[in-house]
Amino acid sequence: MSMNIPEDVTAVLRVLEAHGIPAYPVGGCVRDYVLGTEPHDYDIAAEATPEELCRAAEGFRTVEAGLSFGTLRIISGKTEVEVTCCRSDGTYRDCRRPDSVVYNKSLSDDLARRDFTVNAMAYSKKDGVIDPFGGRADAENKIIRAVGDPAARFREDALRIIRALRFSSVLGFEIEESTAAAIHSLHGLLDNIAAERIFSELKKLLCGKNVFDVLMKYSDVFCRIIPEMTPSVGFDQKSPYHIYDVYEHIARTVALCPPDEILRLTMLFHDIGKPYSYTEEESGVRHFKGHPEVSAEITEKALRRLKADNATVEKTVFLVKYHDVRPEPTERSMRRYLIKTGFEGARLLFQVRRADTLAHSEKSMAELEKIELEEKITDKLERENACIKISDLAIGGRDLMEMGFGEGPLIGEILSYLLCAVADGECENKEAALKSAVLTGKFGKNMQTAENNY
């Protein structure tokens, strides 16, 4: 069966071939074809120099950002097709990029410089799959194997170390023995790689179906990327509620959580603070009071170092900080909880807590029933448009100033107090009732913020 190449990609191939440039789909799209899955994108290898490639592509919109390394992005219809000139690379001195490249118009040389055999295949209508390094067999046998000497491949571009783990996680493939050995011995080369490139691969890796096995087999690599993780490996929790050490518990929770980047980052970091915050009884039982706050601090520091975007940092830190808060499954308790989390945050935390609980001992399984009840109450409160944030109140800051309260922190304090009063069912969320509550001091003389009341 021939490869079903989309028309937008075929149009690029036709134009290149019309200019006398042999061109081939290559890499991941061919791997996906061999595996019987639909490719997400198409890369093309062209037996041409960059100048020849640019001339041939004059009829398309193009992006030349990678042209210094022979890559031109061609916009064909609604598709961006990445076309790279066949080349061989010179020496690598920084474990990131070659010092020089030679455009030799040789597909076989181009495939030889690629990372793994499953990515070193090309396709042509005439010859079918072009596979000089046994990538087809490795794909069918679910193996990640470096092209040639794995140590040489990783010294050329150390990002390939974490890419190997990513492919193993996402595809569910095993890493071949000599390739795995090189990963363990050379992961220090990752220090040469830009943090944002590592983080990009890490996020994809964490969402893979084989993530648990990868986390367990390559803990040394993850501790290189996140040094704060190191004490977790083998750290005995010595608790009747736990049957795994901290690192294995973390790895299991990652795999048990839905494959969402934020949720899986949360699970990766949620208990990272435990070895830094434990106390131990004379009996040997350990406690981890305050570990969510410690974990949240480590999470923020690590994600900033990995150049995560602000939204990712804020969401992940929030979920880590509140992952161990367990409200009672009552409407009053859930309203207070929702003031902290919002409806979206609560639902994410339910998933976090469920994964966390499933990686505990049997003694913790009753928590799952509580989470289910909390979810039902949350759904009910959302349907009822429950008042869970200050903007939901029937009065605002302007109303309080008109009542004679001056501008300043007191306005926010009163509103926060009223929000908790409404959540507790002590006051109706109606303008008259709220104003009366403020004027009569119905809820006590010492008004506290929602933070202190929670």
CSV table of C-alpha atoms in Angstrom, one decimal:
chain,number,residue,atom,x,y,z
A,1,MET,CA,0.0,0.0,0.0
A,2,SER,CA,1.4,3.4,-1.0
A,3,MET,CA,1.7,6.3,1.4
A,4,ASN,CA,-1.3,8.6,1.4
A,5,ILE,CA,0.4,12.0,1.1
A,6,PRO,CA,-1.9,15.1,1.5
A,7,GLU,CA,-2.4,17.3,-1.6
A,8,ASP,CA,-0.7,20.3,0.0
A,9,VAL,CA,2.5,18.2,0.6
A,10,THR,CA,2.2,16.6,-2.8
A,11,ALA,CA,2.1,20.1,-4.4
A,12,VAL,CA,5.5,20.9,-2.9
A,13,LEU,CA,7.0,17.6,-4.0
A,14,ARG,CA,5.7,18.2,-7.6
A,15,VAL,CA,7.2,21.6,-7.8
A,16,LEU,CA,10.6,20.4,-6.5
A,17,GLU,CA,10.7,17.5,-8.9
A,18,ALA,CA,9.7,19.9,-11.8
A,19,HIS,CA,12.9,21.8,-11.0
A,20,GLY,CA,14.9,18.6,-11.2
A,21,ILE,CA,15.2,18.2,-7.4
A,22,PRO,CA,14.6,14.7,-6.0
A,23,ALA,CA,12.5,15.1,-2.8
A,24,TYR,CA,11.3,12.6,-0.3
A,25,PRO,CA,9.0,12.5,2.8
A,26,VAL,CA,11.3,11.7,5.6
A,27,GLY,CA,11.5,11.0,9.3
A,28,GLY,CA,8.4,10.9,11.6
A,29,CYS,CA,5.8,10.9,8.8
A,30,VAL,CA,7.4,7.7,7.3
A,31,ARG,CA,7.7,6.2,10.8
A,32,ASP,CA,4.0,6.8,11.4
A,33,TYR,CA,3.2,5.4,7.9
A,34,VAL,CA,5.1,2.2,8.8
A,35,LEU,CA,3.2,2.0,12.1
A,36,GLY,CA,-0.1,2.4,10.4
A,37,THR,CA,-1.0,5.8,12.1
A,38,GLU,CA,-1.9,9.1,10.5
A,39,PRO,CA,1.1,11.5,10.3
A,40,HIS,CA,0.6,14.9,12.0
A,41,ASP,CA,3.1,16.7,9.8
A,42,TYR,CA,5.4,16.1,6.9
A,43,ASP,CA,9.1,16.8,6.6
A,44,ILE,CA,10.8,16.6,3.2
A,45,ALA,CA,14.4,15.9,2.4
A,46,ALA,CA,15.5,17.5,-0.9
A,47,GLU,CA,18.7,16.7,-2.9
A,48,ALA,CA,19.5,20.3,-3.5
A,49,THR,CA,21.5,23.3,-2.2
A,50,PRO,CA,19.7,26.0,-0.2
A,51,GLU,CA,20.0,28.3,-3.3
A,52,GLU,CA,18.4,25.7,-5.6
A,53,LEU,CA,15.7,25.1,-3.0
A,54,CYS,CA,14.8,28.8,-2.7
A,55,ARG,CA,14.6,29.2,-6.5
A,56,ALA,CA,12.3,26.2,-6.8
A,57,ALA,CA,10.0,27.5,-4.0
A,58,GLU,CA,9.5,31.0,-5.4
A,59,GLY,CA,5.8,30.3,-6.1
A,60,PHE,CA,5.1,29.7,-2.4
A,61,ARG,CA,5.2,31.8,0.7
A,62,THR,CA,8.2,30.7,2.7
A,63,VAL,CA,9.9,31.1,6.1
A,64,GLU,CA,13.7,31.2,5.9
A,65,ALA,CA,14.5,31.2,9.6
A,66,GLY,CA,16.4,27.8,9.4
A,67,LEU,CA,18.0,28.4,6.0
A,68,SER,CA,21.5,28.7,7.5
A,69,PHE,CA,21.2,25.0,8.2
A,70,GLY,CA,19.5,24.2,4.9
A,71,THR,CA,15.9,24.2,6.2
A,72,LEU,CA,13.1,26.1,4.4
A,73,ARG,CA,9.5,26.2,5.6
A,74,ILE,CA,7.1,26.3,2.7
A,75,ILE,CA,3.5,27.3,3.1
A,76,SER,CA,1.4,25.2,0.7
A,77,GLY,CA,-2.4,25.8,1.0
A,78,LYS,CA,-3.1,25.5,4.7
A,79,THR,CA,0.0,23.4,5.4
A,80,GLU,CA,3.5,24.3,6.5
A,81,VAL,CA,5.9,21.8,5.0
A,82,GLU,CA,9.5,21.8,6.3
A,83,VAL,CA,12.0,21.0,3.5
A,84,THR,CA,15.6,20.4,4.4
A,85,CYS,CA,18.5,20.1,2.0
A,86,CYS,CA,20.3,16.7,2.1
A,87,ARG,CA,23.5,17.3,4.0
A,88,SER,CA,26.3,15.8,6.1
A,89,ASP,CA,27.4,17.5,9.2
A,90,GLY,CA,30.8,18.6,10.3
A,91,THR,CA,32.1,18.3,13.9
A,92,TYR,CA,29.9,19.2,16.9
A,93,ARG,CA,31.7,21.2,19.6
A,94,ASP,CA,28.8,22.3,21.7
A,95,CYS,CA,26.5,19.2,21.8
A,96,ARG,CA,23.9,21.3,20.0
A,97,ARG,CA,24.7,22.1,16.4
A,98,PRO,CA,27.3,21.2,13.8
A,99,ASP,CA,30.2,23.6,13.2
A,100,SER,CA,29.7,23.2,9.5
A,101,VAL,CA,27.4,21.4,7.0
A,102,VAL,CA,28.0,20.1,3.5
A,103,TYR,CA,25.1,20.0,1.0
A,104,ASN,CA,26.0,16.8,-0.8
A,105,LYS,CA,22.7,16.0,-2.5
A,106,SER,CA,22.9,12.5,-1.0
A,107,LEU,CA,19.8,11.1,0.7
A,108,SER,CA,21.7,8.2,2.1
A,109,ASP,CA,24.2,10.6,3.8
A,110,ASP,CA,21.3,12.7,5.1
A,111,LEU,CA,19.6,9.7,6.7
A,112,ALA,CA,22.9,8.6,8.3
A,113,ARG,CA,23.1,11.9,10.3
A,114,ARG,CA,19.7,11.4,11.9
A,115,ASP,CA,19.1,10.4,15.5
A,116,PHE,CA,17.2,7.1,15.6
A,117,THR,CA,16.6,4.3,13.1
A,118,VAL,CA,12.8,4.8,13.2
A,119,ASN,CA,13.4,8.4,12.2
A,120,ALA,CA,16.0,7.6,9.5
A,121,MET,CA,13.6,6.3,6.8
A,122,ALA,CA,12.4,8.1,3.7
A,123,TYR,CA,9.7,7.4,1.1
A,124,SER,CA,9.4,7.5,-2.7
A,125,LYS,CA,6.6,6.5,-5.0
A,126,LYS,CA,9.0,4.5,-7.0
A,127,ASP,CA,10.9,2.6,-4.3
A,128,GLY,CA,8.5,2.7,-1.3
A,129,VAL,CA,10.1,2.9,2.1
A,130,ILE,CA,13.9,3.7,1.9
A,131,ASP,CA,15.3,2.1,5.0
A,132,PRO,CA,19.1,1.8,5.1
A,133,PHE,CA,19.4,1.4,9.0
A,134,GLY,CA,16.7,-1.1,9.8
A,135,GLY,CA,14.2,1.4,11.1
A,136,ARG,CA,11.2,-0.5,9.8
A,137,ALA,CA,12.1,-3.6,11.8
A,138,ASP,CA,12.8,-1.5,14.8
A,139,ALA,CA,9.4,0.3,14.5
A,140,GLU,CA,7.6,-3.0,14.1
A,141,ASN,CA,9.5,-4.4,17.1
A,142,LYS,CA,8.9,-1.2,19.1
A,143,ILE,CA,12.6,-0.4,19.6
A,144,ILE,CA,14.3,3.0,19.9
A,145,ARG,CA,17.9,2.5,18.5
A,146,ALA,CA,20.4,5.2,17.7
A,147,VAL,CA,21.7,5.4,14.1
A,148,GLY,CA,25.3,4.1,14.4
A,149,ASP,CA,27.2,4.8,17.6
A,150,PRO,CA,24.8,6.1,20.2
A,151,ALA,CA,27.5,7.9,22.2
A,152,ALA,CA,28.5,9.8,19.0
A,153,ARG,CA,24.8,10.6,18.2
A,154,PHE,CA,24.3,12.0,21.8
A,155,ARG,CA,27.6,14.0,21.7
A,156,GLU,CA,26.5,15.6,18.4
A,157,ASP,CA,23.2,16.8,19.9
A,158,ALA,CA,22.6,16.1,23.6
A,159,LEU,CA,18.9,16.9,23.2
A,160,ARG,CA,18.6,13.4,21.6
A,161,ILE,CA,19.0,12.0,25.1
A,162,ILE,CA,15.6,13.3,26.2
A,163,ARG,CA,14.1,12.8,22.7
A,164,ALA,CA,14.9,9.1,23.1
A,165,LEU,CA,12.9,9.1,26.3
A,166,ARG,CA,10.1,11.1,24.7
A,167,PHE,CA,9.8,8.6,21.9
A,168,SER,CA,9.9,5.7,24.3
A,169,SER,CA,7.1,7.3,26.4
A,170,VAL,CA,4.9,8.5,23.6
A,171,LEU,CA,5.2,5.5,21.2
A,172,GLY,CA,5.5,2.9,24.0
A,173,PHE,CA,8.8,1.6,22.6
A,174,GLU,CA,11.8,0.1,24.5
A,175,ILE,CA,15.2,1.8,24.2
A,176,GLU,CA,17.8,-0.6,22.8
A,177,GLU,CA,20.5,-1.7,25.3
A,178,SER,CA,23.5,0.2,24.0
A,179,THR,CA,21.4,3.3,23.4
A,180,ALA,CA,20.1,3.1,26.9
A,181,ALA,CA,23.6,2.6,28.3
A,182,ALA,CA,24.8,5.8,26.5
A,183,ILE,CA,21.9,7.7,27.9
A,184,HIS,CA,22.8,6.8,31.5
A,185,SER,CA,26.5,7.6,30.9
A,186,LEU,CA,26.1,10.8,29.0
A,187,HIS,CA,23.0,12.6,30.4
A,188,GLY,CA,25.4,15.2,31.9
A,189,LEU,CA,25.6,16.6,28.3
A,190,LEU,CA,22.1,17.9,28.8
A,191,ASP,CA,23.7,20.8,30.7
A,192,ASN,CA,24.7,22.2,27.3
A,193,ILE,CA,21.1,22.3,26.0
A,194,ALA,CA,18.9,25.3,26.3
A,195,ALA,CA,16.3,24.9,29.0
A,196,GLU,CA,13.3,25.7,26.8
A,197,ARG,CA,14.3,22.9,24.4
A,198,ILE,CA,14.5,20.4,27.2
A,199,PHE,CA,11.2,21.6,28.7
A,200,SER,CA,9.5,21.2,25.3
A,201,GLU,CA,10.5,17.6,25.1
A,202,LEU,CA,9.7,17.0,28.8
A,203,LYS,CA,6.1,18.1,28.4
A,204,LYS,CA,5.5,15.7,25.5
A,205,LEU,CA,7.3,12.9,27.4
A,206,LEU,CA,5.1,13.3,30.5
A,207,CYS,CA,2.0,12.9,28.4
A,208,GLY,CA,3.1,9.6,26.9
A,209,LYS,CA,1.4,6.2,27.5
A,210,ASN,CA,4.7,4.6,28.6
A,211,VAL,CA,5.7,7.5,31.0
A,212,PHE,CA,5.8,5.3,34.2
A,213,ASP,CA,8.4,2.9,32.8
A,214,VAL,CA,10.5,5.8,31.4
A,215,LEU,CA,10.4,7.7,34.7
A,216,MET,CA,11.4,4.6,36.7
A,217,LYS,CA,14.2,3.4,34.3
A,218,TYR,CA,15.7,6.8,33.8
A,219,SER,CA,15.4,8.6,37.1
A,220,ASP,CA,19.0,9.7,36.8
A,221,VAL,CA,18.1,11.7,33.7
A,222,PHE,CA,15.1,13.4,35.4
A,223,CYS,CA,17.3,14.2,38.4
A,224,ARG,CA,19.8,15.8,36.1
A,225,ILE,CA,17.0,18.0,34.6
A,226,ILE,CA,15.4,18.7,38.0
A,227,PRO,CA,18.2,18.2,40.7
A,228,GLU,CA,15.7,18.9,43.5
A,229,MET,CA,14.1,15.5,42.6
A,230,THR,CA,17.3,13.6,43.6
A,231,PRO,CA,16.4,13.0,47.3
A,232,SER,CA,13.0,11.5,46.3
A,233,VAL,CA,14.6,8.5,44.7
A,234,GLY,CA,14.5,5.6,47.2
A,235,PHE,CA,13.1,7.9,49.9
A,236,ASP,CA,11.0,5.6,52.2
A,237,GLN,CA,7.9,7.3,53.3
A,238,LYS,CA,7.5,4.9,56.3
A,239,SER,CA,3.8,5.5,56.5
A,240,PRO,CA,0.8,3.0,56.6
A,241,TYR,CA,-0.8,5.2,53.9
A,242,HIS,CA,2.1,4.6,51.5
A,243,ILE,CA,3.6,1.5,49.8
A,244,TYR,CA,6.0,3.2,47.5
A,245,ASP,CA,9.0,5.5,48.0
A,246,VAL,CA,8.5,9.1,47.1
A,247,TYR,CA,9.9,8.9,43.6
A,248,GLU,CA,7.9,5.8,42.6
A,249,HIS,CA,4.8,7.3,44.1
A,250,ILE,CA,5.4,10.4,42.0
A,251,ALA,CA,6.0,8.3,38.9
A,252,ARG,CA,2.8,6.3,39.4
A,253,THR,CA,0.7,9.5,39.9
A,254,VAL,CA,2.0,10.9,36.7
A,255,ALA,CA,0.9,7.9,34.8
A,256,LEU,CA,-2.5,7.7,36.6
A,257,CYS,CA,-3.4,11.3,35.8
A,258,PRO,CA,-5.1,12.3,32.5
A,259,PRO,CA,-2.5,13.1,29.8
A,260,ASP,CA,-2.7,16.8,30.2
A,261,GLU,CA,0.5,18.9,30.4
A,262,ILE,CA,-0.5,20.9,33.4
A,263,LEU,CA,-1.9,17.9,35.3
A,264,ARG,CA,1.2,15.7,34.7
A,265,LEU,CA,3.6,18.5,35.6
A,266,THR,CA,1.6,18.9,38.8
A,267,MET,CA,2.0,15.2,39.6
A,268,LEU,CA,5.7,15.3,38.8
A,269,PHE,CA,6.2,18.0,41.3
A,270,HIS,CA,3.5,17.5,43.9
A,271,ASP,CA,5.5,15.6,46.5
A,272,ILE,CA,9.0,16.8,45.5
A,273,GLY,CA,9.1,18.7,48.8
A,274,LYS,CA,8.6,15.6,51.1
A,275,PRO,CA,12.3,14.8,51.7
A,276,TYR,CA,12.8,18.4,52.6
A,277,SER,CA,10.0,18.6,55.1
A,278,TYR,CA,9.6,15.4,57.0
A,279,THR,CA,9.5,14.6,60.7
A,280,GLU,CA,9.9,11.1,62.2
A,281,GLU,CA,8.4,9.6,65.3
A,282,GLU,CA,10.4,7.4,67.7
A,283,SER,CA,8.4,4.5,66.1
A,284,GLY,CA,9.9,5.4,62.7
A,285,VAL,CA,6.7,6.6,61.2
A,286,ARG,CA,7.2,9.7,59.0
A,287,HIS,CA,5.0,12.8,58.6
A,288,PHE,CA,5.2,15.4,55.9
A,289,LYS,CA,3.3,18.4,57.3
A,290,GLY,CA,3.8,21.5,55.1
A,291,HIS,CA,5.2,19.6,52.2
A,292,PRO,CA,2.7,21.1,49.7
A,293,GLU,CA,4.1,24.6,50.3
A,294,VAL,CA,7.6,23.3,50.1
A,295,SER,CA,6.8,21.5,46.9
A,296,ALA,CA,5.2,24.6,45.4
A,297,GLU,CA,8.3,26.6,46.1
A,298,ILE,CA,10.5,24.0,44.4
A,299,THR,CA,8.0,23.8,41.5
A,300,GLU,CA,8.2,27.5,40.8
A,301,LYS,CA,12.0,27.6,41.0
A,302,ALA,CA,12.4,24.6,38.7
A,303,LEU,CA,9.8,25.7,36.1
A,304,ARG,CA,11.3,29.2,36.0
A,305,ARG,CA,14.7,27.6,35.4
A,306,LEU,CA,13.2,25.5,32.6
A,307,LYS,CA,11.8,28.7,31.0
A,308,ALA,CA,8.2,27.6,31.4
A,309,ASP,CA,5.7,30.3,30.4
A,310,ASN,CA,4.0,32.3,33.2
A,311,ALA,CA,0.6,30.6,32.8
A,312,THR,CA,2.1,27.1,33.1
A,313,VAL,CA,4.1,28.1,36.2
A,314,GLU,CA,1.1,29.7,37.9
A,315,LYS,CA,-1.3,26.9,37.2
A,316,THR,CA,1.1,24.2,38.2
A,317,VAL,CA,2.3,25.9,41.4
A,318,PHE,CA,-1.4,26.5,42.4
A,319,LEU,CA,-2.3,22.8,41.9
A,320,VAL,CA,0.8,21.6,43.8
A,321,LYS,CA,0.1,24.0,46.7
A,322,TYR,CA,-3.5,22.8,47.1
A,323,HIS,CA,-3.1,19.2,46.1
A,324,ASP,CA,-3.4,18.0,49.7
A,325,VAL,CA,-6.4,20.1,50.8
A,326,ARG,CA,-9.3,17.8,51.4
A,327,PRO,CA,-12.7,19.6,52.0
A,328,GLU,CA,-15.6,17.8,53.6
A,329,PRO,CA,-18.3,16.8,51.1
A,330,THR,CA,-20.8,19.3,52.4
A,331,GLU,CA,-22.1,22.4,50.6
A,332,ARG,CA,-20.7,24.8,53.1
A,333,SER,CA,-17.3,23.3,53.0
A,334,MET,CA,-17.3,23.1,49.2
A,335,ARG,CA,-18.3,26.8,48.9
A,336,ARG,CA,-15.3,27.7,51.0
A,337,TYR,CA,-13.1,25.4,48.9
A,338,LEU,CA,-14.4,26.9,45.7
A,339,ILE,CA,-13.6,30.4,46.9
A,340,LYS,CA,-10.0,29.3,46.9
A,341,THR,CA,-10.0,27.2,43.7
A,342,GLY,CA,-12.8,28.3,41.4
A,343,PHE,CA,-14.8,25.7,39.5
A,344,GLU,CA,-12.1,25.0,37.0
A,345,GLY,CA,-9.4,24.7,39.6
A,346,ALA,CA,-11.5,22.4,41.8
A,347,ARG,CA,-12.1,20.0,38.9
A,348,LEU,CA,-8.4,19.9,38.1
A,349,LEU,CA,-7.6,19.3,41.8
A,350,PHE,CA,-10.2,16.4,41.9
A,351,GLN,CA,-8.1,14.7,39.1
A,352,VAL,CA,-4.9,15.4,40.9
A,353,ARG,CA,-6.2,14.0,44.2
A,354,ARG,CA,-7.7,11.0,42.5
A,355,ALA,CA,-4.3,10.1,40.9
A,356,ASP,CA,-2.5,10.8,44.2
A,357,THR,CA,-4.9,8.6,46.1
A,358,LEU,CA,-4.6,5.7,43.7
A,359,ALA,CA,-0.9,5.6,44.3
A,360,HIS,CA,-1.4,5.2,48.1
A,361,SER,CA,-2.0,2.1,50.1
A,362,GLU,CA,-5.4,0.5,50.5
A,363,LYS,CA,-5.9,2.6,53.7
A,364,SER,CA,-6.4,5.7,51.6
A,365,MET,CA,-9.0,4.3,49.1
A,366,ALA,CA,-12.0,5.7,51.0
A,367,GLU,CA,-10.8,9.1,49.8
A,368,LEU,CA,-12.0,8.3,46.3
A,369,GLU,CA,-15.6,8.2,47.5
A,370,LYS,CA,-15.2,11.6,49.1
A,371,ILE,CA,-13.8,13.1,45.9
A,372,GLU,CA,-16.8,11.7,44.0
A,373,LEU,CA,-19.2,13.4,46.4
A,374,GLU,CA,-17.3,16.6,46.2
A,375,GLU,CA,-17.5,16.6,42.5
A,376,LYS,CA,-21.3,16.1,42.6
A,377,ILE,CA,-21.7,19.0,45.0
A,378,THR,CA,-19.5,21.2,42.8
A,379,ASP,CA,-21.6,20.4,39.8
A,380,LYS,CA,-24.8,21.4,41.8
A,381,LEU,CA,-23.3,24.6,43.0
A,382,GLU,CA,-22.2,25.6,39.5
A,383,ARG,CA,-25.7,24.9,38.2
A,384,GLU,CA,-27.0,27.2,40.9
A,385,ASN,CA,-24.5,29.9,40.1
A,386,ALA,CA,-23.2,29.8,43.6
A,387,CYS,CA,-21.5,32.9,44.9
A,388,ILE,CA,-17.8,31.9,45.1
A,389,LYS,CA,-15.9,35.1,44.1
A,390,ILE,CA,-16.2,38.8,45.1
A,391,SER,CA,-17.5,39.8,41.7
A,392,ASP,CA,-20.5,37.4,42.4
A,393,LEU,CA,-21.6,39.6,45.4
A,394,ALA,CA,-24.7,41.8,45.0
A,395,ILE,CA,-22.6,44.8,46.2
A,396,GLY,CA,-19.1,46.0,45.4
A,397,GLY,CA,-16.5,48.4,46.4
A,398,ARG,CA,-18.3,51.4,45.1
A,399,ASP,CA,-21.4,50.6,47.2
A,400,LEU,CA,-19.2,50.4,50.3
A,401,MET,CA,-17.6,53.7,49.6
A,402,GLU,CA,-21.1,55.3,49.1
A,403,MET,CA,-21.9,53.9,52.6
A,404,GLY,CA,-19.0,55.9,54.0
A,405,PHE,CA,-16.1,53.5,53.9
A,406,GLY,CA,-13.0,55.2,52.5
A,407,GLU,CA,-10.8,53.7,49.8
A,408,GLY,CA,-8.2,51.2,50.9
A,409,PRO,CA,-7.6,47.7,52.1
A,410,LEU,CA,-10.7,47.7,54.3
A,411,ILE,CA,-12.9,47.6,51.3
A,412,GLY,CA,-11.3,44.3,50.1
A,413,GLU,CA,-11.4,42.9,53.7
A,414,ILE,CA,-15.2,43.6,54.0
A,415,LEU,CA,-16.0,42.1,50.6
A,416,SER,CA,-13.9,39.0,51.4
A,417,TYR,CA,-15.7,38.7,54.8
A,418,LEU,CA,-19.1,39.0,53.1
A,419,LEU,CA,-18.1,36.4,50.5
A,420,CYS,CA,-17.4,33.9,53.3
A,421,ALA,CA,-20.6,34.8,55.1
A,422,VAL,CA,-22.6,34.1,52.0
A,423,ALA,CA,-20.7,30.9,51.4
A,424,ASP,CA,-21.5,29.8,55.0
A,425,GLY,CA,-25.2,30.6,54.5
A,426,GLU,CA,-25.2,33.3,57.2
A,427,CYS,CA,-26.3,36.0,54.8
A,428,GLU,CA,-28.3,36.1,51.6
A,429,ASN,CA,-26.5,37.4,48.5
A,430,LYS,CA,-28.8,40.4,48.2
A,431,GLU,CA,-27.9,44.1,48.3
A,432,ALA,CA,-30.0,44.9,51.4
A,433,ALA,CA,-28.9,41.9,53.4
A,434,LEU,CA,-25.2,42.5,52.6
A,435,LYS,CA,-25.4,46.2,53.5
A,436,SER,CA,-27.2,45.4,56.7
A,437,ALA,CA,-24.6,42.9,57.6
A,438,VAL,CA,-21.9,45.5,57.2
A,439,LEU,CA,-23.7,48.2,59.2
A,440,THR,CA,-24.8,46.0,62.1
A,441,GLY,CA,-21.7,44.0,62.4
A,442,LYS,CA,-23.9,40.9,62.3
A,443,PHE,CA,-20.9,38.6,61.6
A,444,GLY,CA,-18.6,39.8,64.3
A,445,LYS,CA,-16.4,42.7,65.2
A,446,ASN,CA,-13.2,41.3,64.0
A,447,MET,CA,-13.7,40.8,60.3
A,448,GLN,CA,-11.2,38.5,58.7
A,449,THR,CA,-10.2,37.9,55.1
A,450,ALA,CA,-11.4,34.8,53.3
A,451,GLU,CA,-7.9,33.5,53.6
A,452,ASN,CA,-8.0,33.5,57.4
A,453,ASN,CA,-11.5,32.2,57.6
A,454,TYR,CA,-10.9,29.2,55.3
